[in-house]
Amino acid sequence: MSGKPKLHYFNGRGRMEPIRWLLAAAGVEFEESYLEKKEDLTKLRKDGSLLFQQVPMVEIDGMKLVQTRAILNYIATKYNLYGKDLKERALIDMYVEGLFDLNELLMMHVYLPADQQDQNFANMMDKAENRYFPVFEKVLKDHGKDFLVGNQLSKADVQLLEVILMVEEDKPDILAKFPLLQSFKARISNIPTIKKFLQPGSQRKPPTRPEEPTCKGNSSVIRMYIIKHRMP
């Protein structure tokens, strides 16, 4: 048996993508088992692999971990991406929770009915530009370091970069008013493990678009089920 973590989810971003990002940032190779149809999810449930009957699920260190935050916290702790003390960990958690709120809007947008897309897009871009990104611009200014917390990379840095790149896919100039975030993006993107993950051919997943074939048919059914029935 391989010693690599094994990720169970569909072949797309969803709630597994932050986990892929964090493993990649830590320089950890991982395998993936994709859920292509409802029967794949049913099988995992029946064999007792899903504690709460939901994915994401990650097999790591002899465990079958579920719940996105629990998985991320384990990986961050194991690979020293969770700060040096309790205060740093509290700050990291606080920043990550804010990023989860924005990420939720981004993730669900593509699955909304067509008549809600424009309004939701405007709403999430407004929140990114006027609620969330100003916070992180200020954090970087006040902290005065290369990272959000302390003097080393943490899961907060990794997830902020992930969210920035997701927003830029829809609004490339979103960082125009945020010079410190622009520098942060360039700096964190150049960390060797992350730079590798950003290259074509990596296990990073592309954005899902409603007009694409991957959003149709049975694959869409399982994606919709997983996302709508799984709170992070």
Coordinates of C-alpha atoms in Angstrom, one line a residue:
M1 CA 0.0 0.0 0.0
S2 CA 1.2 3.5 -0.9
G3 CA 2.1 5.8 2.0
K4 CA 0.5 8.7 0.1
P5 CA -2.7 10.3 1.4
K6 CA -5.7 9.2 -0.7
L7 CA -8.4 11.8 -1.4
H8 CA -12.0 10.7 -2.1
Y9 CA -14.1 13.3 -3.9
F10 CA -15.3 14.2 -7.4
N11 CA -13.0 15.3 -10.1
G12 CA -13.4 19.0 -9.5
R13 CA -12.7 21.7 -7.0
G14 CA -15.5 21.8 -4.5
R15 CA -14.6 21.3 -0.8
M16 CA -11.6 19.2 -1.6
E17 CA -9.6 21.9 -3.4
P18 CA -8.3 23.6 -0.2
I19 CA -7.1 20.2 0.9
R20 CA -5.3 19.6 -2.4
W21 CA -3.7 23.1 -2.1
L22 CA -2.5 22.5 1.5
L23 CA -1.0 19.1 0.7
A24 CA 0.7 20.5 -2.3
A25 CA 2.1 23.5 -0.4
A26 CA 3.5 21.1 2.2
G27 CA 5.2 19.2 -0.6
V28 CA 3.1 16.0 0.0
E29 CA 2.3 13.8 -2.9
F30 CA -1.3 12.4 -2.9
E31 CA -3.6 10.1 -4.8
E32 CA -7.2 10.6 -5.7
S33 CA -10.2 8.4 -6.1
Y34 CA -12.9 10.2 -8.0
L35 CA -16.6 9.7 -7.3
E36 CA -18.1 9.5 -10.8
K37 CA -21.6 8.3 -10.0
K38 CA -24.0 8.0 -7.0
E39 CA -23.1 4.4 -6.5
D40 CA -19.5 5.4 -5.7
L41 CA -20.7 7.5 -2.8
T42 CA -23.1 4.8 -1.7
K43 CA -20.3 2.3 -1.6
L44 CA -18.2 4.5 0.7
R45 CA -21.2 4.9 3.0
K46 CA -22.0 1.2 3.1
D47 CA -18.4 0.2 4.0
G48 CA -18.3 2.6 6.9
S49 CA -15.7 4.9 5.4
L50 CA -17.8 8.1 5.9
L51 CA -18.4 8.9 9.5
F52 CA -21.1 11.4 8.8
Q53 CA -22.1 9.9 5.4
Q54 CA -20.4 12.8 3.6
V55 CA -17.3 13.7 1.6
P56 CA -14.5 15.0 1.3
M57 CA -12.8 12.0 2.9
V58 CA -9.0 11.6 3.2
E59 CA -7.2 8.5 4.0
I60 CA -4.0 9.5 5.9
D61 CA -1.9 7.9 8.6
G62 CA -4.2 4.9 9.0
M63 CA -7.3 7.2 9.4
K64 CA -10.3 8.0 7.3
L65 CA -10.8 11.7 8.0
V66 CA -13.9 13.6 7.1
Q67 CA -15.0 17.2 7.6
T68 CA -13.0 19.8 5.6
R69 CA -11.8 21.8 8.6
A70 CA -10.7 18.8 10.6
I71 CA -8.7 17.5 7.6
L72 CA -7.1 20.9 7.0
N73 CA -6.2 21.3 10.6
Y74 CA -4.6 17.8 10.7
I75 CA -2.5 18.5 7.6
A76 CA -1.5 22.0 8.8
T77 CA -0.4 20.6 12.2
K78 CA 1.4 17.6 10.7
Y79 CA 3.3 19.7 8.3
N80 CA 4.0 22.8 10.4
L81 CA 1.6 25.1 8.7
Y82 CA -0.4 26.1 11.8
G83 CA 1.8 28.7 13.6
K84 CA 4.2 28.4 16.5
D85 CA 1.8 28.9 19.4
L86 CA -1.8 29.2 20.5
K87 CA -2.1 32.9 19.6
E88 CA -0.8 32.4 16.1
R89 CA -3.2 29.4 15.6
A90 CA -6.1 31.6 16.7
L91 CA -5.2 34.2 14.1
I92 CA -4.8 31.6 11.4
D93 CA -8.2 30.1 12.3
M94 CA -9.8 33.5 12.2
Y95 CA -8.4 34.4 8.8
V96 CA -9.3 31.0 7.4
E97 CA -12.9 31.2 8.6
G98 CA -13.3 34.5 6.7
L99 CA -11.8 32.9 3.6
F100 CA -14.2 30.0 3.9
D101 CA -17.1 32.4 3.8
L102 CA -15.9 34.0 0.6
N103 CA -15.0 30.6 -0.9
E104 CA -18.5 29.3 -0.3
L105 CA -19.9 32.1 -2.4
L106 CA -17.4 31.4 -5.2
M107 CA -18.0 27.6 -5.1
M108 CA -21.8 27.8 -5.2
H109 CA -22.0 30.4 -7.9
V110 CA -21.7 28.1 -10.9
Y111 CA -24.6 25.9 -9.6
L112 CA -27.1 28.7 -9.2
P113 CA -30.1 29.0 -11.7
A114 CA -29.2 31.2 -14.7
D115 CA -31.6 33.9 -13.6
Q116 CA -29.6 34.4 -10.3
Q117 CA -26.1 34.3 -11.8
D118 CA -25.7 38.0 -12.5
Q119 CA -26.9 39.2 -9.2
N120 CA -24.9 36.7 -7.3
F121 CA -21.8 37.5 -9.3
A122 CA -22.1 41.2 -8.5
N123 CA -22.7 40.3 -4.8
M124 CA -19.6 38.1 -4.5
M125 CA -17.3 40.5 -6.3
D126 CA -18.6 43.3 -4.1
K127 CA -17.9 41.3 -1.0
A128 CA -14.4 40.3 -2.2
E129 CA -13.5 43.9 -3.0
N130 CA -15.1 45.7 -0.2
R131 CA -15.3 43.2 2.7
Y132 CA -12.7 40.5 2.5
F133 CA -9.7 41.8 0.6
P134 CA -9.5 45.1 2.5
V135 CA -9.2 43.0 5.7
F136 CA -6.2 41.1 4.4
E137 CA -4.6 44.2 2.9
K138 CA -4.7 45.7 6.4
V139 CA -3.4 42.5 8.1
L140 CA -0.4 42.5 5.8
K141 CA 0.2 46.2 6.4
D142 CA -0.1 45.9 10.2
H143 CA 1.9 42.7 10.5
G144 CA 4.6 44.0 8.2
K145 CA 5.9 40.5 7.3
D146 CA 5.9 38.3 4.3
F147 CA 3.2 36.1 5.7
L148 CA -0.2 36.7 7.3
V149 CA 0.8 35.3 10.7
G150 CA 4.3 35.0 12.2
N151 CA 7.3 34.6 10.1
Q152 CA 6.5 31.4 8.2
L153 CA 4.0 30.0 5.7
S154 CA 0.7 28.9 7.2
K155 CA -2.5 27.4 5.9
A156 CA -4.0 31.0 6.0
D157 CA -1.4 32.1 3.4
V158 CA -2.2 29.1 1.2
Q159 CA -5.9 29.5 1.3
L160 CA -5.7 33.3 0.8
L161 CA -3.7 32.7 -2.4
E162 CA -6.2 30.0 -3.5
V163 CA -9.1 32.4 -3.1
I164 CA -7.3 35.3 -4.8
L165 CA -6.7 33.2 -7.8
M166 CA -10.3 32.0 -7.9
V167 CA -11.6 35.6 -7.8
E168 CA -9.2 36.7 -10.5
E169 CA -10.6 34.0 -12.8
D170 CA -13.8 36.1 -12.9
K171 CA -12.4 39.5 -12.3
P172 CA -8.7 39.8 -13.3
D173 CA -8.2 43.3 -12.0
I174 CA -9.7 42.6 -8.5
L175 CA -6.4 43.4 -6.8
A176 CA -5.9 46.8 -8.5
K177 CA -6.6 48.6 -5.2
F178 CA -4.6 46.2 -3.1
P179 CA -0.8 46.6 -3.6
L180 CA 0.2 44.5 -0.6
L181 CA -2.1 41.7 -1.8
Q182 CA -0.5 41.9 -5.2
S183 CA 3.0 41.5 -3.7
F184 CA 1.7 38.7 -1.4
K185 CA 0.3 36.8 -4.4
A186 CA 3.6 37.1 -6.3
R187 CA 5.6 36.1 -3.3
I188 CA 3.5 33.1 -2.2
S189 CA 3.1 31.9 -5.8
N190 CA 6.9 31.7 -6.1
I191 CA 7.3 29.3 -3.1
P192 CA 8.7 26.1 -4.9
T193 CA 6.0 23.7 -3.8
I194 CA 3.2 26.1 -4.7
K195 CA 4.8 27.2 -7.9
K196 CA 4.9 23.5 -8.9
F197 CA 1.2 23.2 -8.1
L198 CA 0.3 26.1 -10.2
Q199 CA 1.9 24.6 -13.3
P200 CA -0.1 22.9 -16.0
G201 CA -0.5 19.2 -15.4
S202 CA -0.7 19.4 -11.6
Q203 CA -3.5 18.1 -9.5
R204 CA -5.0 21.5 -9.2
K205 CA -8.5 21.5 -10.6
P206 CA -9.7 24.0 -13.3
P207 CA -12.8 26.1 -12.7
T208 CA -16.2 24.6 -13.4
R209 CA -18.3 26.6 -15.9
P210 CA -22.1 26.0 -16.3
E211 CA -21.7 25.8 -20.1
E212 CA -19.1 23.1 -20.0
P213 CA -20.0 19.4 -20.7
T214 CA -18.5 18.5 -17.3
C215 CA -21.4 20.3 -15.7
K216 CA -23.9 18.1 -17.4
G217 CA -25.1 14.6 -17.0
N218 CA -24.4 12.1 -14.2
S219 CA -21.2 13.9 -13.2
S220 CA -23.2 17.0 -12.4
V221 CA -25.7 15.0 -10.4
I222 CA -23.0 13.7 -8.0
R223 CA -21.3 17.2 -7.8
M224 CA -24.6 18.9 -6.9
Y225 CA -25.4 16.3 -4.3
I226 CA -22.0 16.5 -2.7
I227 CA -21.9 20.3 -2.6
K228 CA -25.5 20.9 -1.5
H229 CA -25.5 18.3 1.2
R230 CA -22.1 19.0 2.7
M231 CA -21.4 21.9 5.0
P232 CA -17.6 22.5 5.6

